[in-house]
Amino acid sequence: MTNTSITPDGSQASPQKGLLGTLFWTFVKIGAFTFGGGWAMISIIQREVVDKYHWIEKEEFLDLLAVAQSMPGILAVNIAVTVGDNLRGLRGSLVAALGTILPCFLIILAIAMFLTPELITSNEVLSAIFKGIRPAVVALIVAPVITSAKAAKIGWKTAWIPAVVALLIWSKLPVVSNPILFIVLGGLLGWWQLYTVRRRTAGKGGEK
């Protein structure tokens, strides 16, 4: 993570003075121009936070994404909170969360005031607009899945794990389709792998 921030015009800004403002407007832009929910936001968040501003590394972003998914609440807000906390603690979390929520709240408020479901379905122009948005939303959801898989170093030997988990969740069978089950199992298996590696390393050290 770098110690300087970049303002929207591309110039360097003081870490203390400019970062919170840049963080707020970055997530305002993300919240205002993303359709399809949290997963559709991930690719845009990664482009802004990792690729453009270099606030965090790609591997660290993947870890923050895992934390955000395991937390209760809205995925996009959780990601914003974790990124903001990583940069500027509590103030960063509040600023990033506000930037994400504010445009969504205003847009939904405007829709609730002026657009009804009957108007959307009966108006050919609005129906065509929303139908055109749907394929873009699918692409925005698929893109971060591929990027996350590459960052997690998932290859052909391990690709069956997320595939099986996705199929079990999609199956809607009792117990095995519960996403919470796989979050808990993933955490336990990760801990067991870490424990095994440390024990093996300690054993080799003792032999020397």
Short mmCIF file of C-alpha atoms in Angstrom, two decimals, residues 59-149:
data_model
loop_
_atom_site.label_atom_id
_atom_site.label_comp_id
_atom_site.label_asym_id
_atom_site.label_seq_id
_atom_site.Cartn_x
_atom_site.Cartn_y
_atom_site.Cartn_z
CA GLU A 59 -3.68 -10.61 -3.14
CA GLU A 60 -4.68 -8.35 -0.26
CA PHE A 61 -7.85 -7.35 -2.12
CA LEU A 62 -8.71 -11.02 -2.44
CA ASP A 63 -8.31 -11.46 1.32
CA LEU A 64 -10.51 -8.41 1.97
CA LEU A 65 -13.10 -9.84 -0.42
CA ALA A 66 -13.14 -13.10 1.53
CA VAL A 67 -13.63 -11.15 4.78
CA ALA A 68 -16.41 -9.06 3.23
CA GLN A 69 -18.23 -12.17 2.02
CA SER A 70 -18.11 -13.82 5.43
CA MET A 71 -19.49 -10.71 7.16
CA PRO A 72 -23.25 -10.12 7.47
CA GLY A 73 -24.70 -7.31 5.41
CA ILE A 74 -24.40 -5.96 1.87
CA LEU A 75 -21.31 -7.22 0.03
CA ALA A 76 -20.49 -3.90 -1.66
CA VAL A 77 -20.72 -1.98 1.62
CA ASN A 78 -18.65 -4.62 3.40
CA ILE A 79 -15.91 -4.31 0.78
CA ALA A 80 -15.99 -0.52 1.05
CA VAL A 81 -15.74 -0.73 4.84
CA THR A 82 -12.80 -3.15 4.76
CA VAL A 83 -10.92 -1.10 2.15
CA GLY A 84 -11.56 2.14 4.05
CA ASP A 85 -10.48 0.57 7.33
CA ASN A 86 -7.32 -0.73 5.68
CA LEU A 87 -6.46 2.79 4.52
CA ARG A 88 -7.60 5.13 7.31
CA GLY A 89 -9.23 3.08 10.06
CA LEU A 90 -12.67 4.09 11.32
CA ARG A 91 -12.81 7.36 9.35
CA GLY A 92 -11.89 5.56 6.16
CA SER A 93 -14.59 2.94 6.77
CA LEU A 94 -17.27 5.57 7.34
CA VAL A 95 -16.25 7.63 4.30
CA ALA A 96 -16.09 4.61 1.97
CA ALA A 97 -19.41 3.21 3.23
CA LEU A 98 -21.10 6.60 2.84
CA GLY A 99 -19.74 6.97 -0.68
CA THR A 100 -21.13 3.55 -1.63
CA ILE A 101 -24.54 3.97 0.00
CA LEU A 102 -25.33 7.59 -0.91
CA PRO A 103 -25.78 7.31 -4.70
CA CYS A 104 -27.67 4.01 -4.36
CA PHE A 105 -30.00 5.56 -1.77
CA LEU A 106 -30.68 8.63 -3.94
CA ILE A 107 -31.31 6.56 -7.07
CA ILE A 108 -33.65 4.15 -5.26
CA LEU A 109 -35.44 7.10 -3.66
CA ALA A 110 -35.97 8.69 -7.09
CA ILE A 111 -37.23 5.39 -8.52
CA ALA A 112 -39.62 4.92 -5.61
CA MET A 113 -40.97 8.43 -6.10
CA PHE A 114 -41.33 8.53 -9.88
CA LEU A 115 -41.14 4.98 -11.26
CA THR A 116 -43.57 2.22 -10.36
CA PRO A 117 -43.23 -1.43 -11.44
CA GLU A 118 -46.29 -0.99 -13.66
CA LEU A 119 -44.71 2.01 -15.38
CA ILE A 120 -41.43 0.17 -15.99
CA THR A 121 -43.16 -2.88 -17.51
CA SER A 122 -45.64 -0.87 -19.57
CA ASN A 123 -43.12 1.66 -20.93
CA GLU A 124 -41.30 0.19 -23.95
CA VAL A 125 -38.31 2.53 -23.61
CA LEU A 126 -37.69 1.73 -19.93
CA SER A 127 -38.21 -2.01 -20.52
CA ALA A 128 -35.68 -1.94 -23.38
CA ILE A 129 -33.16 -0.08 -21.21
CA PHE A 130 -33.38 -2.60 -18.36
CA LYS A 131 -33.23 -5.55 -20.79
CA GLY A 132 -30.07 -4.05 -22.28
CA ILE A 133 -28.50 -3.68 -18.85
CA ARG A 134 -28.98 -7.37 -17.93
CA PRO A 135 -26.20 -8.85 -20.14
CA ALA A 136 -23.78 -6.19 -18.88
CA VAL A 137 -24.62 -7.15 -15.30
CA VAL A 138 -23.84 -10.80 -16.04
CA ALA A 139 -20.46 -9.79 -17.49
CA LEU A 140 -19.71 -7.63 -14.44
CA ILE A 141 -20.44 -10.61 -12.19
CA VAL A 142 -18.44 -13.14 -14.22
CA ALA A 143 -15.35 -10.91 -14.60
CA PRO A 144 -14.46 -10.72 -10.86
CA VAL A 145 -15.03 -14.46 -10.50
CA ILE A 146 -12.34 -15.13 -13.12
CA THR A 147 -10.03 -12.48 -11.66
CA SER A 148 -10.48 -13.81 -8.12
CA ALA A 149 -9.79 -17.36 -9.30
#
